[in-house]
Amino acid sequence: MTSKHQEMAEWYQRAQEEILDSMDEELEMELDDDRLSPDGGSGSVIPRNVYFKELFRLQGELVKLQDWVVENKLKVAVLFEGRDSAGKGGAIKRITQRLNPRVCKVVALTAPSEREKTQWYFQRYVSNLPAGGEIVLFDRSWYNRSGVEKVMGFCTDAEYEEFLRTVPEFERMIIRSGIILIKYWFSISDDEQYSRFMMRIHDPLKQWKLSPMDLDARRHWEAYTKAKETMLERTNIPEAPWWVVAANDKKKARLNCISHLLNQIPYQEIDHPEITLPERVHNPDYLRGPVPKNMYVPEIY
């Protein structure tokens, strides 16, 4: 075997190892999801090997979509709404996992500041809308007003009603500006939310996910249901319809959501020029200085 063929064989081996490393990364997240499941498994009807195969295929398509968005300067905004523990965050993680964070950005706004409370309600969301060549995923959005703010009394009845009256036209304005707007509601049952909350309560690595607001929301299940029904009825417009993701099965929810998202934006694979790595410049006068051993992170593994 020539040195060139040997080098290619070595790089092929490295590429295979990188693929396995990517699979390990996803497996780590899956094992973390399953760690405290009552049956020790995911509870999904989808076998793990089928799930991984489909997820990696769909993530490959997401990369193609990303290239298409960049090439055509598209502006894409995707809203993820749903009850606490419905699986929005897990779906967002799988969407962004292989994408360029400078292209696909996640927006998860904190509670508004005192100054923001005096602004036009939509103002802080508008500043986070995508520019050309960007995808923005909103982990909760302006629909906070029709959910948590309404149920927990953080807005007045007049503010709530004004939101429901205004948001359809606000979204039409967004769409007329050239932004592709897609809205998902992740739906889980009462029993499933209870199970997920209990697993988080008993998991020291996930207790941080349960804020006092989340726990209090559990008491208000029926009020949240009523608010959701009103929201879907008043804001499901032809230009920006709601899409409900059945999310009791996390794996199915992720695959179904990603597949649906890909079908909302017609895209094609972009032909990229062949990449050639330039030769490294060697300067005979350059001498690499030693790095003191005490600057290295201890190799305990």
PDB file of C-alpha atoms in Angstrom:
ATOM      1  CA  MET A   1       0.000   0.000   0.000  1.00  0.00           C
ATOM      2  CA  THR A   2       1.376   3.412  -0.976  1.00  0.00           C
ATOM      3  CA  SER A   3       1.759   6.162   1.590  1.00  0.00           C
ATOM      4  CA  LYS A   4      -1.104   8.050  -0.079  1.00  0.00           C
ATOM      5  CA  HIS A   5      -3.412   5.036   0.175  1.00  0.00           C
ATOM      6  CA  GLN A   6      -2.287   4.484   3.762  1.00  0.00           C
ATOM      7  CA  GLU A   7      -3.144   8.083   4.600  1.00  0.00           C
ATOM      8  CA  MET A   8      -6.594   7.760   2.995  1.00  0.00           C
ATOM      9  CA  ALA A   9      -7.237   4.544   4.919  1.00  0.00           C
ATOM     10  CA  GLU A  10      -6.291   6.258   8.164  1.00  0.00           C
ATOM     11  CA  TRP A  11      -8.607   9.187   7.452  1.00  0.00           C
ATOM     12  CA  TYR A  12     -11.439   6.793   6.588  1.00  0.00           C
ATOM     13  CA  GLN A  13     -10.914   5.094   9.937  1.00  0.00           C
ATOM     14  CA  ARG A  14     -11.009   8.479  11.688  1.00  0.00           C
ATOM     15  CA  ALA A  15     -14.228   9.363   9.860  1.00  0.00           C
ATOM     16  CA  GLN A  16     -15.825   6.128  11.054  1.00  0.00           C
ATOM     17  CA  GLU A  17     -14.770   6.931  14.613  1.00  0.00           C
ATOM     18  CA  GLU A  18     -16.339  10.381  14.321  1.00  0.00           C
ATOM     19  CA  ILE A  19     -19.629   8.817  13.229  1.00  0.00           C
ATOM     20  CA  LEU A  20     -19.546   6.476  16.208  1.00  0.00           C
ATOM     21  CA  ASP A  21     -18.773   9.440  18.471  1.00  0.00           C
ATOM     22  CA  SER A  22     -21.864  11.232  17.142  1.00  0.00           C
ATOM     23  CA  MET A  23     -23.925   8.152  17.902  1.00  0.00           C
ATOM     24  CA  ASP A  24     -22.456   8.030  21.409  1.00  0.00           C
ATOM     25  CA  GLU A  25     -23.494  11.659  21.930  1.00  0.00           C
ATOM     26  CA  GLU A  26     -27.100  10.874  21.085  1.00  0.00           C
ATOM     27  CA  LEU A  27     -26.985   7.661  23.113  1.00  0.00           C
ATOM     28  CA  GLU A  28     -25.797   9.616  26.148  1.00  0.00           C
ATOM     29  CA  MET A  29     -28.821  11.904  25.900  1.00  0.00           C
ATOM     30  CA  GLU A  30     -31.140   8.933  25.471  1.00  0.00           C
ATOM     31  CA  LEU A  31     -29.694   7.115  28.457  1.00  0.00           C
ATOM     32  CA  ASP A  32     -30.085  10.303  30.473  1.00  0.00           C
ATOM     33  CA  ASP A  33     -33.742  10.463  29.444  1.00  0.00           C
ATOM     34  CA  ASP A  34     -34.268   6.839  30.466  1.00  0.00           C
ATOM     35  CA  ARG A  35     -32.235   6.840  33.668  1.00  0.00           C
ATOM     36  CA  LEU A  36     -35.153   6.985  36.100  1.00  0.00           C
ATOM     37  CA  SER A  37     -37.898   5.529  33.924  1.00  0.00           C
ATOM     38  CA  PRO A  38     -39.975   3.051  35.940  1.00  0.00           C
ATOM     39  CA  ASP A  39     -39.189   0.202  33.519  1.00  0.00           C
ATOM     40  CA  GLY A  40     -35.571   1.239  33.001  1.00  0.00           C
ATOM     41  CA  GLY A  41     -36.296   2.029  29.375  1.00  0.00           C
ATOM     42  CA  SER A  42     -37.613   4.814  27.216  1.00  0.00           C
ATOM     43  CA  GLY A  43     -41.233   3.693  27.235  1.00  0.00           C
ATOM     44  CA  SER A  44     -41.313   4.249  23.474  1.00  0.00           C
ATOM     45  CA  VAL A  45     -42.919   1.896  20.987  1.00  0.00           C
ATOM     46  CA  ILE A  46     -40.046   2.664  18.607  1.00  0.00           C
ATOM     47  CA  PRO A  47     -37.079   0.295  19.005  1.00  0.00           C
ATOM     48  CA  ARG A  48     -33.886   2.156  19.861  1.00  0.00           C
ATOM     49  CA  ASN A  49     -32.030   1.035  16.710  1.00  0.00           C
ATOM     50  CA  VAL A  50     -34.909   2.215  14.497  1.00  0.00           C
ATOM     51  CA  TYR A  51     -35.085   5.499  16.370  1.00  0.00           C
ATOM     52  CA  PHE A  52     -31.363   6.181  15.947  1.00  0.00           C
ATOM     53  CA  LYS A  53     -31.438   5.296  12.252  1.00  0.00           C
ATOM     54  CA  GLU A  54     -34.363   7.610  11.549  1.00  0.00           C
ATOM     55  CA  LEU A  55     -33.030  10.409  13.737  1.00  0.00           C
ATOM     56  CA  PHE A  56     -29.650  10.481  11.972  1.00  0.00           C
ATOM     57  CA  ARG A  57     -31.378  10.389   8.579  1.00  0.00           C
ATOM     58  CA  LEU A  58     -33.635  13.299   9.513  1.00  0.00           C
ATOM     59  CA  GLN A  59     -30.705  15.260  10.974  1.00  0.00           C
ATOM     60  CA  GLY A  60     -28.923  14.800   7.657  1.00  0.00           C
ATOM     61  CA  GLU A  61     -31.942  16.347   5.953  1.00  0.00           C
ATOM     62  CA  LEU A  62     -31.899  19.211   8.459  1.00  0.00           C
ATOM     63  CA  VAL A  63     -28.325  19.982   7.373  1.00  0.00           C
ATOM     64  CA  LYS A  64     -29.544  20.158   3.755  1.00  0.00           C
ATOM     65  CA  LEU A  65     -32.386  22.449   4.842  1.00  0.00           C
ATOM     66  CA  GLN A  66     -29.896  24.636   6.695  1.00  0.00           C
ATOM     67  CA  ASP A  67     -27.761  24.978   3.551  1.00  0.00           C
ATOM     68  CA  TRP A  68     -30.867  25.857   1.529  1.00  0.00           C
ATOM     69  CA  VAL A  69     -31.900  28.520   4.055  1.00  0.00           C
ATOM     70  CA  VAL A  70     -28.424  30.087   3.947  1.00  0.00           C
ATOM     71  CA  GLU A  71     -28.137  29.906   0.158  1.00  0.00           C
ATOM     72  CA  ASN A  72     -31.533  31.521  -0.416  1.00  0.00           C
ATOM     73  CA  LYS A  73     -31.422  33.931   2.550  1.00  0.00           C
ATOM     74  CA  LEU A  74     -34.642  32.489   3.928  1.00  0.00           C
ATOM     75  CA  LYS A  75     -35.973  33.598   7.309  1.00  0.00           C
ATOM     76  CA  VAL A  76     -37.492  30.820   9.408  1.00  0.00           C
ATOM     77  CA  ALA A  77     -39.092  31.140  12.849  1.00  0.00           C
ATOM     78  CA  VAL A  78     -40.390  28.048  14.651  1.00  0.00           C
ATOM     79  CA  LEU A  79     -42.398  28.289  17.878  1.00  0.00           C
ATOM     80  CA  PHE A  80     -42.377  25.441  20.407  1.00  0.00           C
ATOM     81  CA  GLU A  81     -45.181  25.595  22.945  1.00  0.00           C
ATOM     82  CA  GLY A  82     -46.753  23.095  25.319  1.00  0.00           C
ATOM     83  CA  ARG A  83     -47.104  22.165  28.950  1.00  0.00           C
ATOM     84  CA  ASP A  84     -44.121  21.879  31.251  1.00  0.00           C
ATOM     85  CA  SER A  85     -42.228  18.604  30.632  1.00  0.00           C
ATOM     86  CA  ALA A  86     -43.995  18.059  27.288  1.00  0.00           C
ATOM     87  CA  GLY A  87     -40.677  17.471  25.507  1.00  0.00           C
ATOM     88  CA  LYS A  88     -40.141  20.765  23.698  1.00  0.00           C
ATOM     89  CA  GLY A  89     -36.540  21.035  24.874  1.00  0.00           C
ATOM     90  CA  GLY A  90     -35.692  17.486  23.829  1.00  0.00           C
ATOM     91  CA  ALA A  91     -37.036  18.082  20.321  1.00  0.00           C
ATOM     92  CA  ILE A  92     -35.133  21.369  20.023  1.00  0.00           C
ATOM     93  CA  LYS A  93     -31.903  19.638  21.110  1.00  0.00           C
ATOM     94  CA  ARG A  94     -32.252  17.027  18.364  1.00  0.00           C
ATOM     95  CA  ILE A  95     -33.003  19.674  15.727  1.00  0.00           C
ATOM     96  CA  THR A  96     -29.975  21.799  16.604  1.00  0.00           C
ATOM     97  CA  GLN A  97     -27.590  18.929  17.399  1.00  0.00           C
ATOM     98  CA  ARG A  98     -25.900  18.821  13.952  1.00  0.00           C
ATOM     99  CA  LEU A  99     -26.587  22.367  12.803  1.00  0.00           C
ATOM    100  CA  ASN A 100     -24.467  25.499  12.769  1.00  0.00           C
ATOM    101  CA  PRO A 101     -25.391  27.569  15.865  1.00  0.00           C
ATOM    102  CA  ARG A 102     -24.717  30.736  13.863  1.00  0.00           C
ATOM    103  CA  VAL A 103     -27.494  29.717  11.474  1.00  0.00           C
ATOM    104  CA  CYS A 104     -29.926  27.863  13.741  1.00  0.00           C
ATOM    105  CA  LYS A 105     -30.423  29.768  16.988  1.00  0.00           C
ATOM    106  CA  VAL A 106     -32.491  28.955  20.065  1.00  0.00           C
ATOM    107  CA  VAL A 107     -34.321  31.772  21.840  1.00  0.00           C
ATOM    108  CA  ALA A 108     -35.548  31.084  25.378  1.00  0.00           C
ATOM    109  CA  LEU A 109     -36.326  34.422  26.965  1.00  0.00           C
ATOM    110  CA  THR A 110     -36.387  34.904  30.708  1.00  0.00           C
ATOM    111  CA  ALA A 111     -39.147  36.773  32.531  1.00  0.00           C
ATOM    112  CA  PRO A 112     -39.415  40.371  31.280  1.00  0.00           C
ATOM    113  CA  SER A 113     -37.486  43.070  33.119  1.00  0.00           C
ATOM    114  CA  GLU A 114     -39.230  46.056  34.661  1.00  0.00           C
ATOM    115  CA  ARG A 115     -38.353  48.079  31.561  1.00  0.00           C
ATOM    116  CA  GLU A 116     -39.604  45.375  29.201  1.00  0.00           C
ATOM    117  CA  LYS A 117     -42.892  45.237  31.074  1.00  0.00           C
ATOM    118  CA  THR A 118     -43.548  48.820  29.938  1.00  0.00           C
ATOM    119  CA  GLN A 119     -42.797  48.052  26.265  1.00  0.00           C
ATOM    120  CA  TRP A 120     -45.189  46.919  23.567  1.00  0.00           C
ATOM    121  CA  TYR A 121     -45.763  43.282  24.463  1.00  0.00           C
ATOM    122  CA  PHE A 122     -44.274  41.863  21.241  1.00  0.00           C
ATOM    123  CA  GLN A 123     -41.260  44.178  21.255  1.00  0.00           C
ATOM    124  CA  ARG A 124     -38.672  41.882  22.828  1.00  0.00           C
ATOM    125  CA  TYR A 125     -39.731  39.006  20.607  1.00  0.00           C
ATOM    126  CA  VAL A 126     -39.459  41.089  17.435  1.00  0.00           C
ATOM    127  CA  SER A 127     -35.780  41.791  18.130  1.00  0.00           C
ATOM    128  CA  ASN A 128     -35.141  38.024  18.112  1.00  0.00           C
ATOM    129  CA  LEU A 129     -36.829  37.266  14.794  1.00  0.00           C
ATOM    130  CA  PRO A 130     -34.555  35.808  12.086  1.00  0.00           C
ATOM    131  CA  ALA A 131     -32.605  37.747   9.491  1.00  0.00           C
ATOM    132  CA  GLY A 132     -31.897  36.342   6.034  1.00  0.00           C
ATOM    133  CA  GLY A 133     -30.181  32.961   6.185  1.00  0.00           C
ATOM    134  CA  GLU A 134     -31.264  32.223   9.769  1.00  0.00           C
ATOM    135  CA  ILE A 135     -33.498  29.742  11.564  1.00  0.00           C
ATOM    136  CA  VAL A 136     -34.745  30.781  15.013  1.00  0.00           C
ATOM    137  CA  LEU A 137     -36.344  28.239  17.343  1.00  0.00           C
ATOM    138  CA  PHE A 138     -38.402  29.849  20.113  1.00  0.00           C
ATOM    139  CA  ASP A 139     -38.470  27.688  23.246  1.00  0.00           C
ATOM    140  CA  ARG A 140     -41.706  29.337  24.340  1.00  0.00           C
ATOM    141  CA  SER A 141     -42.724  32.540  22.635  1.00  0.00           C
ATOM    142  CA  TRP A 142     -45.184  35.410  22.742  1.00  0.00           C
ATOM    143  CA  TYR A 143     -47.830  32.781  23.547  1.00  0.00           C
ATOM    144  CA  ASN A 144     -46.716  32.997  27.177  1.00  0.00           C
ATOM    145  CA  ARG A 145     -49.443  35.616  27.473  1.00  0.00           C
ATOM    146  CA  SER A 146     -52.181  33.150  26.541  1.00  0.00           C
ATOM    147  CA  GLY A 147     -50.787  30.465  28.848  1.00  0.00           C
ATOM    148  CA  VAL A 148     -48.790  31.045  32.000  1.00  0.00           C
ATOM    149  CA  GLU A 149     -49.519  34.789  32.193  1.00  0.00           C
ATOM    150  CA  LYS A 150     -53.262  34.224  31.879  1.00  0.00           C
ATOM    151  CA  VAL A 151     -53.453  31.268  34.271  1.00  0.00           C
ATOM    152  CA  MET A 152     -51.098  32.650  36.921  1.00  0.00           C
ATOM    153  CA  GLY A 153     -52.519  36.170  36.823  1.00  0.00           C
ATOM    154  CA  PHE A 154     -49.421  37.914  35.420  1.00  0.00           C
ATOM    155  CA  CYS A 155     -51.520  39.953  33.007  1.00  0.00           C
ATOM    156  CA  THR A 156     -54.885  41.639  33.232  1.00  0.00           C
ATOM    157  CA  ASP A 157     -57.973  40.352  31.483  1.00  0.00           C
ATOM    158  CA  ALA A 158     -57.789  43.375  29.170  1.00  0.00           C
ATOM    159  CA  GLU A 159     -54.153  42.613  28.269  1.00  0.00           C
ATOM    160  CA  TYR A 160     -55.050  38.972  27.638  1.00  0.00           C
ATOM    161  CA  GLU A 161     -57.966  39.856  25.397  1.00  0.00           C
ATOM    162  CA  GLU A 162     -55.882  42.431  23.520  1.00  0.00           C
ATOM    163  CA  PHE A 163     -53.243  39.758  22.897  1.00  0.00           C
ATOM    164  CA  LEU A 164     -55.745  37.306  21.420  1.00  0.00           C
ATOM    165  CA  ARG A 165     -57.192  40.080  19.253  1.00  0.00           C
ATOM    166  CA  THR A 166     -53.787  41.346  18.107  1.00  0.00           C
ATOM    167  CA  VAL A 167     -51.657  38.232  17.622  1.00  0.00           C
ATOM    168  CA  PRO A 168     -53.285  37.039  14.363  1.00  0.00           C
ATOM    169  CA  GLU A 169     -52.510  40.341  12.662  1.00  0.00           C
ATOM    170  CA  PHE A 170     -49.051  40.450  14.263  1.00  0.00           C
ATOM    171  CA  GLU A 171     -48.287  37.055  12.754  1.00  0.00           C
ATOM    172  CA  ARG A 172     -49.681  38.072   9.389  1.00  0.00           C
ATOM    173  CA  MET A 173     -47.308  41.056   9.450  1.00  0.00           C
ATOM    174  CA  ILE A 174     -44.405  38.710  10.225  1.00  0.00           C
ATOM    175  CA  ILE A 175     -45.332  36.486   7.300  1.00  0.00           C
ATOM    176  CA  ARG A 176     -45.820  39.433   4.924  1.00  0.00           C
ATOM    177  CA  SER A 177     -42.296  40.548   5.827  1.00  0.00           C
ATOM    178  CA  GLY A 178     -40.983  37.302   4.329  1.00  0.00           C
ATOM    179  CA  ILE A 179     -40.568  35.191   7.485  1.00  0.00           C
ATOM    180  CA  ILE A 180     -41.677  31.562   7.392  1.00  0.00           C
ATOM    181  CA  LEU A 181     -43.578  31.042  10.666  1.00  0.00           C
ATOM    182  CA  ILE A 182     -44.278  27.533  11.994  1.00  0.00           C
ATOM    183  CA  LYS A 183     -46.074  26.869  15.311  1.00  0.00           C
ATOM    184  CA  TYR A 184     -45.970  23.610  17.301  1.00  0.00           C
ATOM    185  CA  TRP A 185     -47.918  22.647  20.407  1.00  0.00           C
ATOM    186  CA  PHE A 186     -46.531  19.600  22.263  1.00  0.00           C
ATOM    187  CA  SER A 187     -49.430  17.754  23.852  1.00  0.00           C
ATOM    188  CA  ILE A 188     -49.127  15.274  26.747  1.00  0.00           C
ATOM    189  CA  SER A 189     -51.668  13.657  29.018  1.00  0.00           C
ATOM    190  CA  ASP A 190     -52.283  14.425  32.676  1.00  0.00           C
ATOM    191  CA  ASP A 191     -50.825  11.063  33.733  1.00  0.00           C
ATOM    192  CA  GLU A 192     -47.731  11.475  31.572  1.00  0.00           C
ATOM    193  CA  GLN A 193     -46.938  14.921  32.974  1.00  0.00           C
ATOM    194  CA  TYR A 194     -47.336  13.524  36.499  1.00  0.00           C
ATOM    195  CA  SER A 195     -44.873  10.704  35.717  1.00  0.00           C
ATOM    196  CA  ARG A 196     -42.314  13.088  34.236  1.00  0.00           C
ATOM    197  CA  PHE A 197     -42.595  15.484  37.163  1.00  0.00           C
ATOM    198  CA  MET A 198     -42.112  12.634  39.623  1.00  0.00           C
ATOM    199  CA  MET A 199     -39.012  11.431  37.777  1.00  0.00           C
ATOM    200  CA  ARG A 200     -37.551  14.942  37.893  1.00  0.00           C
ATOM    201  CA  ILE A 201     -38.317  15.269  41.600  1.00  0.00           C
ATOM    202  CA  HIS A 202     -36.341  12.108  42.324  1.00  0.00           C
ATOM    203  CA  ASP A 203     -33.493  12.894  39.908  1.00  0.00           C
ATOM    204  CA  PRO A 204     -30.817  15.205  41.411  1.00  0.00           C
ATOM    205  CA  LEU A 205     -29.497  15.931  37.897  1.00  0.00           C
ATOM    206  CA  LYS A 206     -32.869  17.197  36.703  1.00  0.00           C
ATOM    207  CA  GLN A 207     -34.421  18.853  39.734  1.00  0.00           C
ATOM    208  CA  TRP A 208     -33.274  22.216  38.388  1.00  0.00           C
ATOM    209  CA  LYS A 209     -35.863  21.801  35.617  1.00  0.00           C
ATOM    210  CA  LEU A 210     -38.666  22.072  38.168  1.00  0.00           C
ATOM    211  CA  SER A 211     -39.174  25.693  39.090  1.00  0.00           C
ATOM    212  CA  PRO A 212     -41.770  26.742  41.670  1.00  0.00           C
ATOM    213  CA  MET A 213     -43.818  27.939  38.691  1.00  0.00           C
ATOM    214  CA  ASP A 214     -43.713  24.479  37.125  1.00  0.00           C
ATOM    215  CA  LEU A 215     -44.847  22.835  40.340  1.00  0.00           C
ATOM    216  CA  ASP A 216     -47.659  25.321  40.797  1.00  0.00           C
ATOM    217  CA  ALA A 217     -48.747  24.731  37.195  1.00  0.00           C
ATOM    218  CA  ARG A 218     -49.496  21.153  38.155  1.00  0.00           C
ATOM    219  CA  ARG A 219     -52.337  22.379  40.385  1.00  0.00           C
ATOM    220  CA  HIS A 220     -53.781  24.373  37.501  1.00  0.00           C
ATOM    221  CA  TRP A 221     -53.995  21.575  34.914  1.00  0.00           C
ATOM    222  CA  GLU A 222     -57.622  22.322  34.034  1.00  0.00           C
ATOM    223  CA  ALA A 223     -57.043  26.077  33.818  1.00  0.00           C
ATOM    224  CA  TYR A 224     -54.112  25.499  31.457  1.00  0.00           C
ATOM    225  CA  THR A 225     -56.288  23.168  29.380  1.00  0.00           C
ATOM    226  CA  LYS A 226     -58.971  25.821  29.040  1.00  0.00           C
ATOM    227  CA  ALA A 227     -56.369  28.464  28.160  1.00  0.00           C
ATOM    228  CA  LYS A 228     -54.831  26.166  25.537  1.00  0.00           C
ATOM    229  CA  GLU A 229     -58.209  25.484  23.938  1.00  0.00           C
ATOM    230  CA  THR A 230     -58.985  29.195  23.751  1.00  0.00           C
ATOM    231  CA  MET A 231     -55.535  29.932  22.313  1.00  0.00           C
ATOM    232  CA  LEU A 232     -55.853  27.307  19.578  1.00  0.00           C
ATOM    233  CA  GLU A 233     -59.346  28.481  18.701  1.00  0.00           C
ATOM    234  CA  ARG A 234     -58.486  32.190  18.524  1.00  0.00           C
ATOM    235  CA  THR A 235     -54.999  32.051  16.964  1.00  0.00           C
ATOM    236  CA  ASN A 236     -55.160  29.138  14.509  1.00  0.00           C
ATOM    237  CA  ILE A 237     -55.107  31.212  11.331  1.00  0.00           C
ATOM    238  CA  PRO A 238     -54.641  29.918   7.748  1.00  0.00           C
ATOM    239  CA  GLU A 239     -51.422  31.897   7.330  1.00  0.00           C
ATOM    240  CA  ALA A 240     -49.903  30.443  10.522  1.00  0.00           C
ATOM    241  CA  PRO A 241     -51.780  27.328  11.664  1.00  0.00           C
ATOM    242  CA  TRP A 242     -51.040  25.409  14.843  1.00  0.00           C
ATOM    243  CA  TRP A 243     -49.584  21.924  14.525  1.00  0.00           C
ATOM    244  CA  VAL A 244     -50.182  19.636  17.507  1.00  0.00           C
ATOM    245  CA  VAL A 245     -47.461  17.077  18.305  1.00  0.00           C
ATOM    246  CA  ALA A 246     -48.652  14.029  20.245  1.00  0.00           C
ATOM    247  CA  ALA A 247     -45.822  13.901  22.797  1.00  0.00           C
ATOM    248  CA  ASN A 248     -46.565  11.119  25.300  1.00  0.00           C
ATOM    249  CA  ASP A 249     -43.924   9.090  23.446  1.00  0.00           C
ATOM    250  CA  LYS A 250     -40.834  11.327  23.357  1.00  0.00           C
ATOM    251  CA  LYS A 251     -39.071   9.491  20.555  1.00  0.00           C
ATOM    252  CA  LYS A 252     -42.098   9.476  18.286  1.00  0.00           C
ATOM    253  CA  ALA A 253     -42.697  13.156  19.045  1.00  0.00           C
ATOM    254  CA  ARG A 254     -39.154  14.128  18.042  1.00  0.00           C
ATOM    255  CA  LEU A 255     -39.165  12.164  14.812  1.00  0.00           C
ATOM    256  CA  ASN A 256     -42.662  13.310  13.846  1.00  0.00           C
ATOM    257  CA  CYS A 257     -41.877  16.960  14.596  1.00  0.00           C
ATOM    258  CA  ILE A 258     -38.603  16.980  12.637  1.00  0.00           C
ATOM    259  CA  SER A 259     -40.184  15.158   9.699  1.00  0.00           C
ATOM    260  CA  HIS A 260     -43.085  17.611   9.647  1.00  0.00           C
ATOM    261  CA  LEU A 261     -40.775  20.614   9.914  1.00  0.00           C
ATOM    262  CA  LEU A 262     -38.783  19.405   6.911  1.00  0.00           C
ATOM    263  CA  ASN A 263     -42.001  19.136   4.903  1.00  0.00           C
ATOM    264  CA  GLN A 264     -43.016  22.734   5.654  1.00  0.00           C
ATOM    265  CA  ILE A 265     -40.130  24.277   3.702  1.00  0.00           C
ATOM    266  CA  PRO A 266     -39.455  23.078   0.139  1.00  0.00           C
ATOM    267  CA  TYR A 267     -35.693  22.648  -0.130  1.00  0.00           C
ATOM    268  CA  GLN A 268     -33.080  21.044  -2.320  1.00  0.00           C
ATOM    269  CA  GLU A 269     -29.584  19.824  -1.659  1.00  0.00           C
ATOM    270  CA  ILE A 270     -27.017  22.512  -2.388  1.00  0.00           C
ATOM    271  CA  ASP A 271     -24.004  21.522  -4.478  1.00  0.00           C
ATOM    272  CA  HIS A 272     -20.870  22.622  -2.682  1.00  0.00           C
ATOM    273  CA  PRO A 273     -17.506  23.023  -4.403  1.00  0.00           C
ATOM    274  CA  GLU A 274     -14.986  20.362  -3.547  1.00  0.00           C
ATOM    275  CA  ILE A 275     -12.992  21.369  -0.495  1.00  0.00           C
ATOM    276  CA  THR A 276      -9.241  21.175  -0.789  1.00  0.00           C
ATOM    277  CA  LEU A 277      -7.105  21.589   2.288  1.00  0.00           C
ATOM    278  CA  PRO A 278      -4.171  23.907   1.476  1.00  0.00           C
ATOM    279  CA  GLU A 279      -0.660  22.773   2.225  1.00  0.00           C
ATOM    280  CA  ARG A 280       0.670  23.936   5.558  1.00  0.00           C
ATOM    281  CA  VAL A 281       3.413  26.544   5.292  1.00  0.00           C
ATOM    282  CA  HIS A 282       6.634  25.430   6.996  1.00  0.00           C
ATOM    283  CA  ASN A 283       8.995  28.151   8.172  1.00  0.00           C
ATOM    284  CA  PRO A 284      12.488  26.745   8.842  1.00  0.00           C
ATOM    285  CA  ASP A 285      13.139  29.536  11.370  1.00  0.00           C
ATOM    286  CA  TYR A 286      10.085  28.681  13.497  1.00  0.00           C
ATOM    287  CA  LEU A 287      10.680  26.748  16.697  1.00  0.00           C
ATOM    288  CA  ARG A 288       7.736  25.726  18.831  1.00  0.00           C
ATOM    289  CA  GLY A 289       8.352  26.597  22.453  1.00  0.00           C
ATOM    290  CA  PRO A 290       7.584  24.073  25.178  1.00  0.00           C
ATOM    291  CA  VAL A 291       4.381  24.367  27.204  1.00  0.00           C
ATOM    292  CA  PRO A 292       4.976  24.080  30.966  1.00  0.00           C
ATOM    293  CA  LYS A 293       3.543  20.866  32.346  1.00  0.00           C
ATOM    294  CA  ASN A 294       1.664  22.710  35.083  1.00  0.00           C
ATOM    295  CA  MET A 295      -0.495  24.414  32.403  1.00  0.00           C
ATOM    296  CA  TYR A 296      -2.001  21.123  31.230  1.00  0.00           C
ATOM    297  CA  VAL A 297      -5.288  19.832  32.572  1.00  0.00           C
ATOM    298  CA  PRO A 298      -4.491  16.703  34.626  1.00  0.00           C
ATOM    299  CA  GLU A 299      -5.169  13.551  32.598  1.00  0.00           C
ATOM    300  CA  ILE A 300      -7.102  11.569  35.182  1.00  0.00           C
ATOM    301  CA  TYR A 301      -8.922   9.541  32.510  1.00  0.00           C
TER     302      TYR A 301
END
